[in-house]
CSV table of C-alpha atoms and ligand atoms in Angstrom, one decimal:
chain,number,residue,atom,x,y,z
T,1,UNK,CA,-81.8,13.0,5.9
T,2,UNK,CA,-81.4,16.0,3.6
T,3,UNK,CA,-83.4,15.8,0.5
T,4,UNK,CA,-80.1,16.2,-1.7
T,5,UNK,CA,-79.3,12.9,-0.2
T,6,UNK,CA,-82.5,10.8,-0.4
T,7,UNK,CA,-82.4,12.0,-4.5
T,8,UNK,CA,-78.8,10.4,-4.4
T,9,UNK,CA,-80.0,7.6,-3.2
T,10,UNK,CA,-82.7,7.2,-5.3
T,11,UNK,CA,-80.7,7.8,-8.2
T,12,UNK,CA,-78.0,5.2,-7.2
T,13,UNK,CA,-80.7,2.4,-6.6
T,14,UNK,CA,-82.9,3.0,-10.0
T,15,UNK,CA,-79.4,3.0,-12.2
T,16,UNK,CA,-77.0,0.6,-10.8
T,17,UNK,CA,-79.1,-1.7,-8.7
T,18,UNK,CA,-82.4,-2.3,-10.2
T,19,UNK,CA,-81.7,-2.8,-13.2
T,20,UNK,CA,-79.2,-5.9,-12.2
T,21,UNK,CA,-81.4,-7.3,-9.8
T,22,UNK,CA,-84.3,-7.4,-13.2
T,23,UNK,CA,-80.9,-9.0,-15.4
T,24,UNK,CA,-80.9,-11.7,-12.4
T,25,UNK,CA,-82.4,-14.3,-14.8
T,26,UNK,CA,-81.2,-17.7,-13.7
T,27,UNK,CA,-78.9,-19.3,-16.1
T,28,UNK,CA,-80.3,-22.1,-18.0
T,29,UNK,CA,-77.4,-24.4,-18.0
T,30,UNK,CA,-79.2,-27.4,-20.0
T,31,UNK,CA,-80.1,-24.8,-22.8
T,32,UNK,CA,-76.5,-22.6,-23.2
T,33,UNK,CA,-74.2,-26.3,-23.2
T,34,UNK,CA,-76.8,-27.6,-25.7
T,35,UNK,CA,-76.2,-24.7,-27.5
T,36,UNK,CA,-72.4,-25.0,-27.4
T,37,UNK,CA,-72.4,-28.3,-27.8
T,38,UNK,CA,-74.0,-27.9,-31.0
T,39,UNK,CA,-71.7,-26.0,-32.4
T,40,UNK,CA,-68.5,-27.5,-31.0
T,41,UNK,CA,-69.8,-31.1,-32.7
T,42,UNK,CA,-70.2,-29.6,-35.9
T,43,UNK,CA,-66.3,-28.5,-35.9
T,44,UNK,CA,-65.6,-31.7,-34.2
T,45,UNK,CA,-67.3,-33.7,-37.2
T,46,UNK,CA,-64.9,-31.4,-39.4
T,47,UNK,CA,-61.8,-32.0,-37.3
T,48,UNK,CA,-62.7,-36.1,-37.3
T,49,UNK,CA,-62.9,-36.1,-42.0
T,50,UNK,CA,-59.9,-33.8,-41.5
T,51,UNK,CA,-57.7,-36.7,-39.5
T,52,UNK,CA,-59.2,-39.7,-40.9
T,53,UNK,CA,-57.8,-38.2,-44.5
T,54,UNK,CA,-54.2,-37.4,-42.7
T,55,UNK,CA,-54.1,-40.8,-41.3
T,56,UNK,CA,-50.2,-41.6,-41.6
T,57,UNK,CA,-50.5,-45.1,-40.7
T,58,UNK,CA,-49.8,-47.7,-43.8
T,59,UNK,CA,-52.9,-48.4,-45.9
T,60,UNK,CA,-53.5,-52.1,-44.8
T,61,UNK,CA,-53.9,-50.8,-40.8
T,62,UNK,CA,-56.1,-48.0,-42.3
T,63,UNK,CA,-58.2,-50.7,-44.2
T,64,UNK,CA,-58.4,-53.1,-40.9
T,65,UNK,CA,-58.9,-51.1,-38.5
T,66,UNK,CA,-60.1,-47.0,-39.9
T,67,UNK,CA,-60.2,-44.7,-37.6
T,68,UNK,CA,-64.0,-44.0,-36.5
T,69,UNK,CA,-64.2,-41.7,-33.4
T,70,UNK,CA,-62.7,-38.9,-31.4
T,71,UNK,CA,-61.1,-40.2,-28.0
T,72,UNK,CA,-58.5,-37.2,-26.7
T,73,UNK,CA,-56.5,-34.3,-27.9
T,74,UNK,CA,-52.5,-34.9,-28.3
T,75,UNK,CA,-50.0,-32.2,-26.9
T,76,UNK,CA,-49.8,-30.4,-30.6
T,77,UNK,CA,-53.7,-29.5,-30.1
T,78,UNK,CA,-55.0,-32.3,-32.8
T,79,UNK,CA,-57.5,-34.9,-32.2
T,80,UNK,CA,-56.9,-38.1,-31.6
T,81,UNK,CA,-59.5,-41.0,-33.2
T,82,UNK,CA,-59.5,-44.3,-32.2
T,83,UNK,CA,-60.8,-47.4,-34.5
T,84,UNK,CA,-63.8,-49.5,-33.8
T,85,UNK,CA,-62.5,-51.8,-31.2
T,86,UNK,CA,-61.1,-49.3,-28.9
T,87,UNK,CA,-63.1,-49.6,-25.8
T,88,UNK,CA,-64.4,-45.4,-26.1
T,89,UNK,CA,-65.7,-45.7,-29.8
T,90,UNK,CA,-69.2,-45.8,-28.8
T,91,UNK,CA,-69.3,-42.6,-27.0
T,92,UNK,CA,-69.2,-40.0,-29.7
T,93,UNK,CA,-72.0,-41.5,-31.9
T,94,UNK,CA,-73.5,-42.0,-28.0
T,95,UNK,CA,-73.2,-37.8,-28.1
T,96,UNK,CA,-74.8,-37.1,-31.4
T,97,UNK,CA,-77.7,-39.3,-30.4
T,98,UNK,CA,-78.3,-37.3,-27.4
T,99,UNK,CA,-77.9,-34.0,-29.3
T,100,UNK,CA,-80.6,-35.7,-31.8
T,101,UNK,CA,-82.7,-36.4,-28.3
T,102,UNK,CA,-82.4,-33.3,-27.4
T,103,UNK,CA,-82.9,-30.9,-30.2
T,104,UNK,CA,-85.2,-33.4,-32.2
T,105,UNK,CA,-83.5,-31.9,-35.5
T,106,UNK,CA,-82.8,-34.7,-38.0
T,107,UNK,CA,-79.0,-33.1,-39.1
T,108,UNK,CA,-78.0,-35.2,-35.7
T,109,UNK,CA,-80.0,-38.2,-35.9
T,110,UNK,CA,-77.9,-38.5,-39.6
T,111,UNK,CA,-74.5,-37.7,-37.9
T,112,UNK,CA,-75.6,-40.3,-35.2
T,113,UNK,CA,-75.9,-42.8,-37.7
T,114,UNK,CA,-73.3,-42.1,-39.6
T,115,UNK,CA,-70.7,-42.6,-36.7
T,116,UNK,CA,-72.4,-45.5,-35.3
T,117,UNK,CA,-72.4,-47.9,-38.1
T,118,UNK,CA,-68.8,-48.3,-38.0
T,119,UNK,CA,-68.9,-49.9,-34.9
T,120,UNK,CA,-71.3,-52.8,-35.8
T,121,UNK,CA,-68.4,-55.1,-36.0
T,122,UNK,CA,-67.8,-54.6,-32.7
T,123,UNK,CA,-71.1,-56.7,-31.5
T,124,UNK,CA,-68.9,-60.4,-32.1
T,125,UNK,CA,-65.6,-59.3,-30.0
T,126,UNK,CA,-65.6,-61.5,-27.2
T,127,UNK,CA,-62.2,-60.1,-26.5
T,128,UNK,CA,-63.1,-57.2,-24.1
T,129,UNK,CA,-66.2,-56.6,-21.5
T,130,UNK,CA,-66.4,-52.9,-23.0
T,131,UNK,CA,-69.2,-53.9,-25.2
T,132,UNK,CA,-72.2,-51.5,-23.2
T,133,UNK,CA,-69.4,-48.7,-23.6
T,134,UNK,CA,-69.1,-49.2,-27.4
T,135,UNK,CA,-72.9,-50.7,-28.2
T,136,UNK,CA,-75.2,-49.7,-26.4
T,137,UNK,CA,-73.8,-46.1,-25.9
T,138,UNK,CA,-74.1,-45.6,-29.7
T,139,UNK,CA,-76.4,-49.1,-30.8
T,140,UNK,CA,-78.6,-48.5,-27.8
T,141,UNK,CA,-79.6,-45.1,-28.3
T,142,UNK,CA,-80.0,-45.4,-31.9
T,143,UNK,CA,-82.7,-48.4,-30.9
T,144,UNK,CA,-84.4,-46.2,-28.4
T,145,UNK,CA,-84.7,-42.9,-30.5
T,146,UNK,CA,-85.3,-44.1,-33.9
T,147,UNK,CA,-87.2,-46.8,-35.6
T,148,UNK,CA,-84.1,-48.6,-36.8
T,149,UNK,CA,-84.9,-52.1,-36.5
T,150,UNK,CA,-81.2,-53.9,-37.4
T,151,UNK,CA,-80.3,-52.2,-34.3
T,152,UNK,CA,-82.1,-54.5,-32.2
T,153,UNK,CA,-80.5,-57.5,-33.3
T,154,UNK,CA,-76.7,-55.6,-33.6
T,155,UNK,CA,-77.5,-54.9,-29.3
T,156,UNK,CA,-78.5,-58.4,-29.1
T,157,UNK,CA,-75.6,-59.7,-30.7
T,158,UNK,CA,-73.5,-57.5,-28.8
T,159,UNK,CA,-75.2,-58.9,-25.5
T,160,UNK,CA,-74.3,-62.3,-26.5
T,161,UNK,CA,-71.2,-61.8,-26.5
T,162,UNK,CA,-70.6,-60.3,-23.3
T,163,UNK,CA,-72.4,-63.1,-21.8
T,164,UNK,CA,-69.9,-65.4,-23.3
T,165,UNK,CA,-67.1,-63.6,-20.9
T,166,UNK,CA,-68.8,-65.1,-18.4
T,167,UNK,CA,-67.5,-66.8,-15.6
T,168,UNK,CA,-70.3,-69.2,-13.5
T,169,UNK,CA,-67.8,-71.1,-10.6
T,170,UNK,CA,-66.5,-67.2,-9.9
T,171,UNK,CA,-70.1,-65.6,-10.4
T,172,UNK,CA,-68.1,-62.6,-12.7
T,173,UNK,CA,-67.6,-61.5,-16.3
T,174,UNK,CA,-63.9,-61.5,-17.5
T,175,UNK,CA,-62.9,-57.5,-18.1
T,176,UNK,CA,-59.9,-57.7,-19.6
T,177,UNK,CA,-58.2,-60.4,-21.6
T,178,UNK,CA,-54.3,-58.0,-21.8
T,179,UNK,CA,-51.6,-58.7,-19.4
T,180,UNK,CA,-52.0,-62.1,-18.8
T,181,UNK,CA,-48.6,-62.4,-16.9
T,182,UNK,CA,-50.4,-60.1,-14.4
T,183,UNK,CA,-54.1,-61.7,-13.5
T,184,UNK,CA,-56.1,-65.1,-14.7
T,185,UNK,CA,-59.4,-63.5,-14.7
T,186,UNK,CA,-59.1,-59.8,-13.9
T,187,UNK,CA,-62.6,-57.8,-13.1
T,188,UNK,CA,-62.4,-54.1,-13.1
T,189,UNK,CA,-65.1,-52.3,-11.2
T,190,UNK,CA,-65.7,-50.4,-14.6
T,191,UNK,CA,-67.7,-53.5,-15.5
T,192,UNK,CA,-70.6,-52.7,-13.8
T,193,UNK,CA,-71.5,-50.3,-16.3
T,194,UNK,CA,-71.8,-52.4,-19.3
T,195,UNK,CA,-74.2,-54.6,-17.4
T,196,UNK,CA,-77.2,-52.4,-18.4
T,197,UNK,CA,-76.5,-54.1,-22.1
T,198,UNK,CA,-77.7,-57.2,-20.6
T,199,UNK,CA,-80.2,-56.1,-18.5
T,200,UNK,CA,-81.9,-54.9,-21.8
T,201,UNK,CA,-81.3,-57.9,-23.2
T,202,UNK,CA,-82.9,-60.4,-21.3
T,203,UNK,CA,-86.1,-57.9,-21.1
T,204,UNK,CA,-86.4,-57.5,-25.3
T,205,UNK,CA,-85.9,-61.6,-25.7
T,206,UNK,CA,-87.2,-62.7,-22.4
T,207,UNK,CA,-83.9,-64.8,-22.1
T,208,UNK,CA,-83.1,-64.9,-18.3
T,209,UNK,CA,-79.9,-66.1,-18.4
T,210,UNK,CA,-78.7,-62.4,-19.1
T,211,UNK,CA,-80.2,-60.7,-16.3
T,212,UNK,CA,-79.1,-63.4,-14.0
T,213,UNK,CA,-75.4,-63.2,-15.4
T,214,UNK,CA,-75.6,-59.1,-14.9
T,215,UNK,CA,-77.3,-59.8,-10.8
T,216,UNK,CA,-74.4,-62.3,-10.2
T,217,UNK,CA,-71.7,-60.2,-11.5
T,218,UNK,CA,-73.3,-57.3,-9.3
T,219,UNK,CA,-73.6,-59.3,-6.5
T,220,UNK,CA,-69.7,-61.0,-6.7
T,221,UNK,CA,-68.9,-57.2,-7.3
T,222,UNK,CA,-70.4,-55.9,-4.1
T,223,UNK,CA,-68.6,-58.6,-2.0
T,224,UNK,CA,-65.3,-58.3,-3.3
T,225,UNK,CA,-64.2,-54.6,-5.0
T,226,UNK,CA,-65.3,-53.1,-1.7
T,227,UNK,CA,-63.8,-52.0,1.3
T,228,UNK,CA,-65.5,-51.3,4.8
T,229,UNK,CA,-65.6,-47.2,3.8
T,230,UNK,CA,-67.0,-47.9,0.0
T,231,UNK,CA,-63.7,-47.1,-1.8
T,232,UNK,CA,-63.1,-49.5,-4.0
T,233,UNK,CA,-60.3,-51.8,-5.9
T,234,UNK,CA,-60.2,-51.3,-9.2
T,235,UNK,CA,-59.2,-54.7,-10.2
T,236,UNK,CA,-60.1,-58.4,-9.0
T,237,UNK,CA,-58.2,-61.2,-10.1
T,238,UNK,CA,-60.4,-64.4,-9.9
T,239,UNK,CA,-59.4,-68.0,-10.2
T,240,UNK,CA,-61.8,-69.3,-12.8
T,241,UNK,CA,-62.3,-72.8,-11.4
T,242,UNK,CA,-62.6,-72.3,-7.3
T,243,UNK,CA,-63.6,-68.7,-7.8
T,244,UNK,CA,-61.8,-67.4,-5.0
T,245,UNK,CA,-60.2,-64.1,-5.0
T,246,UNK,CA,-56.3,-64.3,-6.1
T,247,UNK,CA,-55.2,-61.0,-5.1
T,248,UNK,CA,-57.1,-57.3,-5.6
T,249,UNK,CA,-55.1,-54.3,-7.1
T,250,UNK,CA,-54.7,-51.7,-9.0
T,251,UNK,CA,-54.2,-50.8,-13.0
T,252,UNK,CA,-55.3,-47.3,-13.6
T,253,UNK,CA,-55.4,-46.0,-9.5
T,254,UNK,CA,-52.2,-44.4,-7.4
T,255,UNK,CA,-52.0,-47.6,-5.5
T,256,UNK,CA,-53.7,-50.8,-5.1
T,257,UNK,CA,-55.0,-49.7,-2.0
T,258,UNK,CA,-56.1,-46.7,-3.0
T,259,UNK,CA,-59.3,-45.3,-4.2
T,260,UNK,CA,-59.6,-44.4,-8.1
T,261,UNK,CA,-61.6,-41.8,-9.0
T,262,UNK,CA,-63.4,-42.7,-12.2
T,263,UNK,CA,-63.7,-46.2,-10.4
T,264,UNK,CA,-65.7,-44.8,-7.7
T,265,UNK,CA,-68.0,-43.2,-10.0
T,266,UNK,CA,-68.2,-46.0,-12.2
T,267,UNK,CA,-69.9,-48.0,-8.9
T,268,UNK,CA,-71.9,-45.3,-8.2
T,269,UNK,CA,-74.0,-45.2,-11.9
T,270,UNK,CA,-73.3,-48.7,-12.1
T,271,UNK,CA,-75.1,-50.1,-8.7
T,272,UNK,CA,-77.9,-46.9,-9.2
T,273,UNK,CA,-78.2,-48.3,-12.3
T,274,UNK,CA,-78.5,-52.0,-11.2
T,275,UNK,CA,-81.2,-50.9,-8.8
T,276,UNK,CA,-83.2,-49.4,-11.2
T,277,UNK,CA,-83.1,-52.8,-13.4
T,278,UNK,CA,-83.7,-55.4,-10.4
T,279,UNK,CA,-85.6,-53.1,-7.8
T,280,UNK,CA,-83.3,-55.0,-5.2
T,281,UNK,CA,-82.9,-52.5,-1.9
T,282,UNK,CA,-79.4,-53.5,-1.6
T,283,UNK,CA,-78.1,-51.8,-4.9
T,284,UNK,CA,-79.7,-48.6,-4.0
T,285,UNK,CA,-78.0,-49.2,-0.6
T,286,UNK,CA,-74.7,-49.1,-1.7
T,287,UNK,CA,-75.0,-46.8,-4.5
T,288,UNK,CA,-76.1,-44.4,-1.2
T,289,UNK,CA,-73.3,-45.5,0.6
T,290,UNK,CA,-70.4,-44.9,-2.5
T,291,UNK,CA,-72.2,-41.2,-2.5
T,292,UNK,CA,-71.2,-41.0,1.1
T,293,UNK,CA,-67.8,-42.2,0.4
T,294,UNK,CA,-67.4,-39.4,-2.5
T,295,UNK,CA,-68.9,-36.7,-0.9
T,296,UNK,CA,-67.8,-37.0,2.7
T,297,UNK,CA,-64.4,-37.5,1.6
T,298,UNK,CA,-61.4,-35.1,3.1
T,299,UNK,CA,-60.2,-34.6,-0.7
T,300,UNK,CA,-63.1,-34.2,-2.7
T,301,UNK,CA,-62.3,-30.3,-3.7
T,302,UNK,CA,-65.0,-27.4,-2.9
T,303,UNK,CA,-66.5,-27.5,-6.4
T,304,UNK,CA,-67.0,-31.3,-6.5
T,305,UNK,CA,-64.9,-31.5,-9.7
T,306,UNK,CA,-62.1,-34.4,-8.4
T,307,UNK,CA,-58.6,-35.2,-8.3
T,308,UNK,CA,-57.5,-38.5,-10.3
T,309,UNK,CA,-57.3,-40.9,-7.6
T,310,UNK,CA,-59.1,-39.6,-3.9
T,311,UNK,CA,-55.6,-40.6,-1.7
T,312,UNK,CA,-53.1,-39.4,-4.5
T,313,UNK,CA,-49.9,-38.1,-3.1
T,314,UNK,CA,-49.6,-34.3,-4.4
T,315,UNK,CA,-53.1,-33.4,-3.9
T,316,UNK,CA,-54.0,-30.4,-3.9
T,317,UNK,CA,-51.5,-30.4,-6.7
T,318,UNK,CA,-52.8,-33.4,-8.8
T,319,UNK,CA,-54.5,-33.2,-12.1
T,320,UNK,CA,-58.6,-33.1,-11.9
T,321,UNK,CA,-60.6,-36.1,-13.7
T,322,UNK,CA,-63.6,-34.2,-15.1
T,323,UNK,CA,-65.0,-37.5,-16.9
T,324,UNK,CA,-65.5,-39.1,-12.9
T,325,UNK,CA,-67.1,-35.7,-12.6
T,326,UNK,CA,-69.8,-36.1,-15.6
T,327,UNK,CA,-70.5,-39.7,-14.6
T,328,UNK,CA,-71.3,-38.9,-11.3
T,329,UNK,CA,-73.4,-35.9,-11.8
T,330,UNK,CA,-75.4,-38.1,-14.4
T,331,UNK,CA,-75.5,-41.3,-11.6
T,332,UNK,CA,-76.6,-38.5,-8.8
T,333,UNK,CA,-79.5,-37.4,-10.7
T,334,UNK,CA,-80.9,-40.6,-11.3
T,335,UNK,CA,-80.1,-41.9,-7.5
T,336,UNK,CA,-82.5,-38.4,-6.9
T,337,UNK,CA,-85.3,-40.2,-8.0
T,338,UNK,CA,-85.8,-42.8,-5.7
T,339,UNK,CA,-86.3,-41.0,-2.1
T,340,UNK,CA,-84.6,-41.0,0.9
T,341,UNK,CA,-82.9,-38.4,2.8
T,342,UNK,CA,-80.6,-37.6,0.9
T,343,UNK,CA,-82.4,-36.9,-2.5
T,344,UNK,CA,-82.7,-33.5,-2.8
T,345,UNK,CA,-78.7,-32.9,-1.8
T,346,UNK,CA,-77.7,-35.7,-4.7
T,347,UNK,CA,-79.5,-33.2,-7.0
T,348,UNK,CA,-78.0,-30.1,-5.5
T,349,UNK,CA,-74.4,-32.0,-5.9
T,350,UNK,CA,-75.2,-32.7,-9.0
T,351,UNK,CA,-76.4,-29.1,-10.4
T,352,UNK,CA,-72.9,-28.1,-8.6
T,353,UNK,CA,-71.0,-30.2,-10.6
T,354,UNK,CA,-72.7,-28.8,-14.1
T,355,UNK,CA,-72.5,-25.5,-12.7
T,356,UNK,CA,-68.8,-25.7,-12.0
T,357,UNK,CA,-67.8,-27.8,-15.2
T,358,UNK,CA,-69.9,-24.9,-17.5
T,359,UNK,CA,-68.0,-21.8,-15.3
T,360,UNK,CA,-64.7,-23.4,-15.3
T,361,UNK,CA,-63.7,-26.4,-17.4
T,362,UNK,CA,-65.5,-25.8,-20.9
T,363,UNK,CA,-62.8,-26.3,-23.9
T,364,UNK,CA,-63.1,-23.2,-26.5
T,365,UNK,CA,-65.3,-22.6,-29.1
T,366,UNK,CA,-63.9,-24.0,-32.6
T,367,UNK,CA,-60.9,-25.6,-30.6
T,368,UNK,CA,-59.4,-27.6,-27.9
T,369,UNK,CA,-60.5,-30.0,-30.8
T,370,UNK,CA,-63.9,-30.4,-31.0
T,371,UNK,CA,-64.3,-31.6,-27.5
T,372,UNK,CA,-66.5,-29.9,-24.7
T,373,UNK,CA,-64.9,-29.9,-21.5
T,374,UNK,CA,-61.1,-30.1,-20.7
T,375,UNK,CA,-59.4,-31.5,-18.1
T,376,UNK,CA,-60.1,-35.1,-17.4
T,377,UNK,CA,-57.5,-37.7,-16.5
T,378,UNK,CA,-57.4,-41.1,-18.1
T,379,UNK,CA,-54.4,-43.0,-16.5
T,380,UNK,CA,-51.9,-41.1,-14.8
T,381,UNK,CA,-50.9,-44.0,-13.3
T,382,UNK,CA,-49.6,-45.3,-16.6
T,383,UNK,CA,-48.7,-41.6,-17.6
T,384,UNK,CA,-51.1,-41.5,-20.4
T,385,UNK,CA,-54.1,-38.7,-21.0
T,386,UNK,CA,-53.1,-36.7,-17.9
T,387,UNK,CA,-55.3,-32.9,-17.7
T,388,UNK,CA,-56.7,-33.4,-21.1
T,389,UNK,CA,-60.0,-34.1,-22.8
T,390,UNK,CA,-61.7,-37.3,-23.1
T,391,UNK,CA,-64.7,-38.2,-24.9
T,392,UNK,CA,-66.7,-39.7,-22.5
T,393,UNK,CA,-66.3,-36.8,-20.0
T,394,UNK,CA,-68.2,-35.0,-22.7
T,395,UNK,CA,-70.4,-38.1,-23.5
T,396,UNK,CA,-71.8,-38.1,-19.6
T,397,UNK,CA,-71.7,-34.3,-19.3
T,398,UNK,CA,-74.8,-34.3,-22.0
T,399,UNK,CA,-76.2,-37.3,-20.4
T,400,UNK,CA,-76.4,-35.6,-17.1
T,401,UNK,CA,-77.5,-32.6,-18.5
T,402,UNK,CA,-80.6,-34.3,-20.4
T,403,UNK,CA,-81.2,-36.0,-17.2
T,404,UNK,CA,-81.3,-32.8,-15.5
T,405,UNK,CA,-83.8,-31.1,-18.1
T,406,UNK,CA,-86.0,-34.4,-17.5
T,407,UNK,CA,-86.5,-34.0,-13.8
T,408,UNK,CA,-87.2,-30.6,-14.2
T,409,UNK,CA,-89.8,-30.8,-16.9
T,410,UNK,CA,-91.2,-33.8,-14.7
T,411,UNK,CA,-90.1,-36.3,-17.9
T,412,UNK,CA,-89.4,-39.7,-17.5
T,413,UNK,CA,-85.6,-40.4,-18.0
T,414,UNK,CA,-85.7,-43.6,-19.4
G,501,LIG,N1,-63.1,-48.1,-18.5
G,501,LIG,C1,-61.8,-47.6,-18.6
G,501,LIG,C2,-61.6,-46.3,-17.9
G,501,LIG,O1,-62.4,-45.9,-17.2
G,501,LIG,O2,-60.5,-45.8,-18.1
């Protein structure tokens, strides 16, 4: 080689390629959506004063029922709050907690509190199962993160209440208590999740009769919202006095025989969950087995970020559902910790997921208002929040990313 060459080469590699293998740094994904995040709450707390002080509705509905969280974005770009009882109130305050977890700065543990209190009421509905949704996720963490005693005893109630939905010739907790023309006792695999409320429950009072409400709910669960390859139905119609099964179908999926997205990923955190609390193999078991069914499945796109419902019609030309996204990364890491095979591919879905949800789905800065990622899917089955954002997308994308920071700094995530 002729020296004028080798000097060319040497010159190419020590500008254009040494230096960008040394700016190589791996990405800190935990630290850079923290960082986001903290901004995009703060506008997001502005937005939330801005609409509650627009609120159009008459002033008796505003005085029953204010408006106390951020739930979606309308068409127009503004921010949609929901009052108390709606089932995702608990999930913003559930947010500012974590960002108070996180950075330990006392600004969010005062915005935490601030946007939980409103929901105390919430603790005596017996009307809905959503009560882990809108307690603990806001109630819960409050308990666990500062010394605010009143909490206990607002969870408490809260678990009471749920346990009061409960339905001992079936074995289930009643979900839903609408559309009564359409089911008795309908149970929606969403459920699951808000059994962790009781779980605590029976462990702070030493009451039993919680945790052996949430193991036979689990347990009628597993036999009947299955089918042979783990997809699930998303709604179970019990008769209340026999306790057989009236018919299984569909509220939020493409069909009744199809395989909801969210619903999937609300089995997989809810039975990882459930194994965690009762140290039963079988949960763990079929959490593993509803991974399988995700990640093995023919639709699931390349960068793990799903469509609404795994068998609807138009895919690839359905809308994502990043929220069934967030809550699976967050279920993944925990199903991580326990072993088996397949541990260190649930973390390496799950770092996928973040990955691709931080490159590709993250609203803008100081819009898309106030919320963090875009492009979740509520119902499209009932045409409503279709390829918009929803704030428990958000509320399990910090979740999983705390978790994520945990296993990596060898903390203890619970
Ligand atoms: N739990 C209601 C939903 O996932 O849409």
């Amino acid at each position: 080689m002729k020296t004028k060459t080798v000097i060319s080469i040497l010159v190419f590699t020590t500008l254009f390629l040494l230096p960008s293998c040394k700016s190589e740094k791996p990405r800190d994904i935990v630290a850079e959506n923290f960082e986001f995040a903290a901004q995009q709450l703060e506008y997001a707390v502005m937005l939330t004063e801005e609409t509650v002080n627009n609120d159009t509705r008459d002033s008796l509905k505003k005085v029953a029922s204010p408006l106390v969280s951020p739930r979606t974005m309308a068409d127009d770009g503004s921010l949609i709050m929901v009052p108390a009882r709606d089932w995702t109130s608990g999930f913003f305050a559930g947010e500012l907690w974590y960002m108070y977890e996180y950075t330990k700065d006392p600004k969010w543990e005062e915005l935490a509190i601030r946007f939980t209190s409103p929901l105390e009421s919430q603790k005596l509905n017996k009307g809905t199962h959503d009560l882990g949704f809108m307690i603990f996720d806001s109630f819960g963490h409050g308990l666990r993160l500062s010394d605010l005693s009143d909490y206990k005893e607002i969870n408490m109630a809260a678990a009471r209440s749920l346990a009061s939905r409960y339905k001992p010739n079936a074995r289930i907790i009643r979900s839903w208590d609408h559309n009564g023309q359409k089911w008795d006792c309908p149970v929606i695999i969403d459920n699951m999740m808000n059994l962790e409320l009781l779980f605590w429950a029976s462990k702070e009072s030493g009451d039993t009769s919680f945790y052996n409400i949430a193991v036979n709910h689990a347990n009628t669960t597993m036999k009947n919202h299955f089918r042979e390859d783990y997809g699930t139905w998303h709604v179970v119609d019990y008769d209340t006095i026999t306790g057989e099964v009236r018919k299984k179908t569909t509220h939020q999926g493409f069909a009744d025989e199809s395989s909801w997205t969210r619903g999937e990923a609300w089995a997989l955190y809810g039975y990882t969950m459930t194994y965690r609390e009762t140290k039963n193999e079988d949960y763990l078991t079929q959490a593993r087995n509803i991974a399988n069914f995700i990640f093995t499945h023919p639709n699931l796109p390349d960068d793990l970020i799903p469509y609404w419902d795994f068998d609807a019609p138009e895919i690839p030309n359905e809308p994502r559902d990043v929220s069934a996204a967030t809550i699976t990364a967050s279920a993944l890491y925990e199903l991580s910790l326990y072993g088996g095979e397949m541990a260190v591919q649930y973390k390496e879905w799950a770092d996928t997921i973040l990955k691709n949800l931080t490159s590709h789905y993250r609203a803008t800065l100081e819009s898309d208002a106030g919320f963090l990622l875009l492009h979740s899917t509520g119902a499209k089955s009932l045409n409503s929040e279709i390829d918009v954002p929803l704030v428990y997308a958000d509320y399990y994308f910090l979740e999983a990313l705390l978790r994520k920071s945990k296993i990596e700094n060898n903390q203890s995530l619970f």
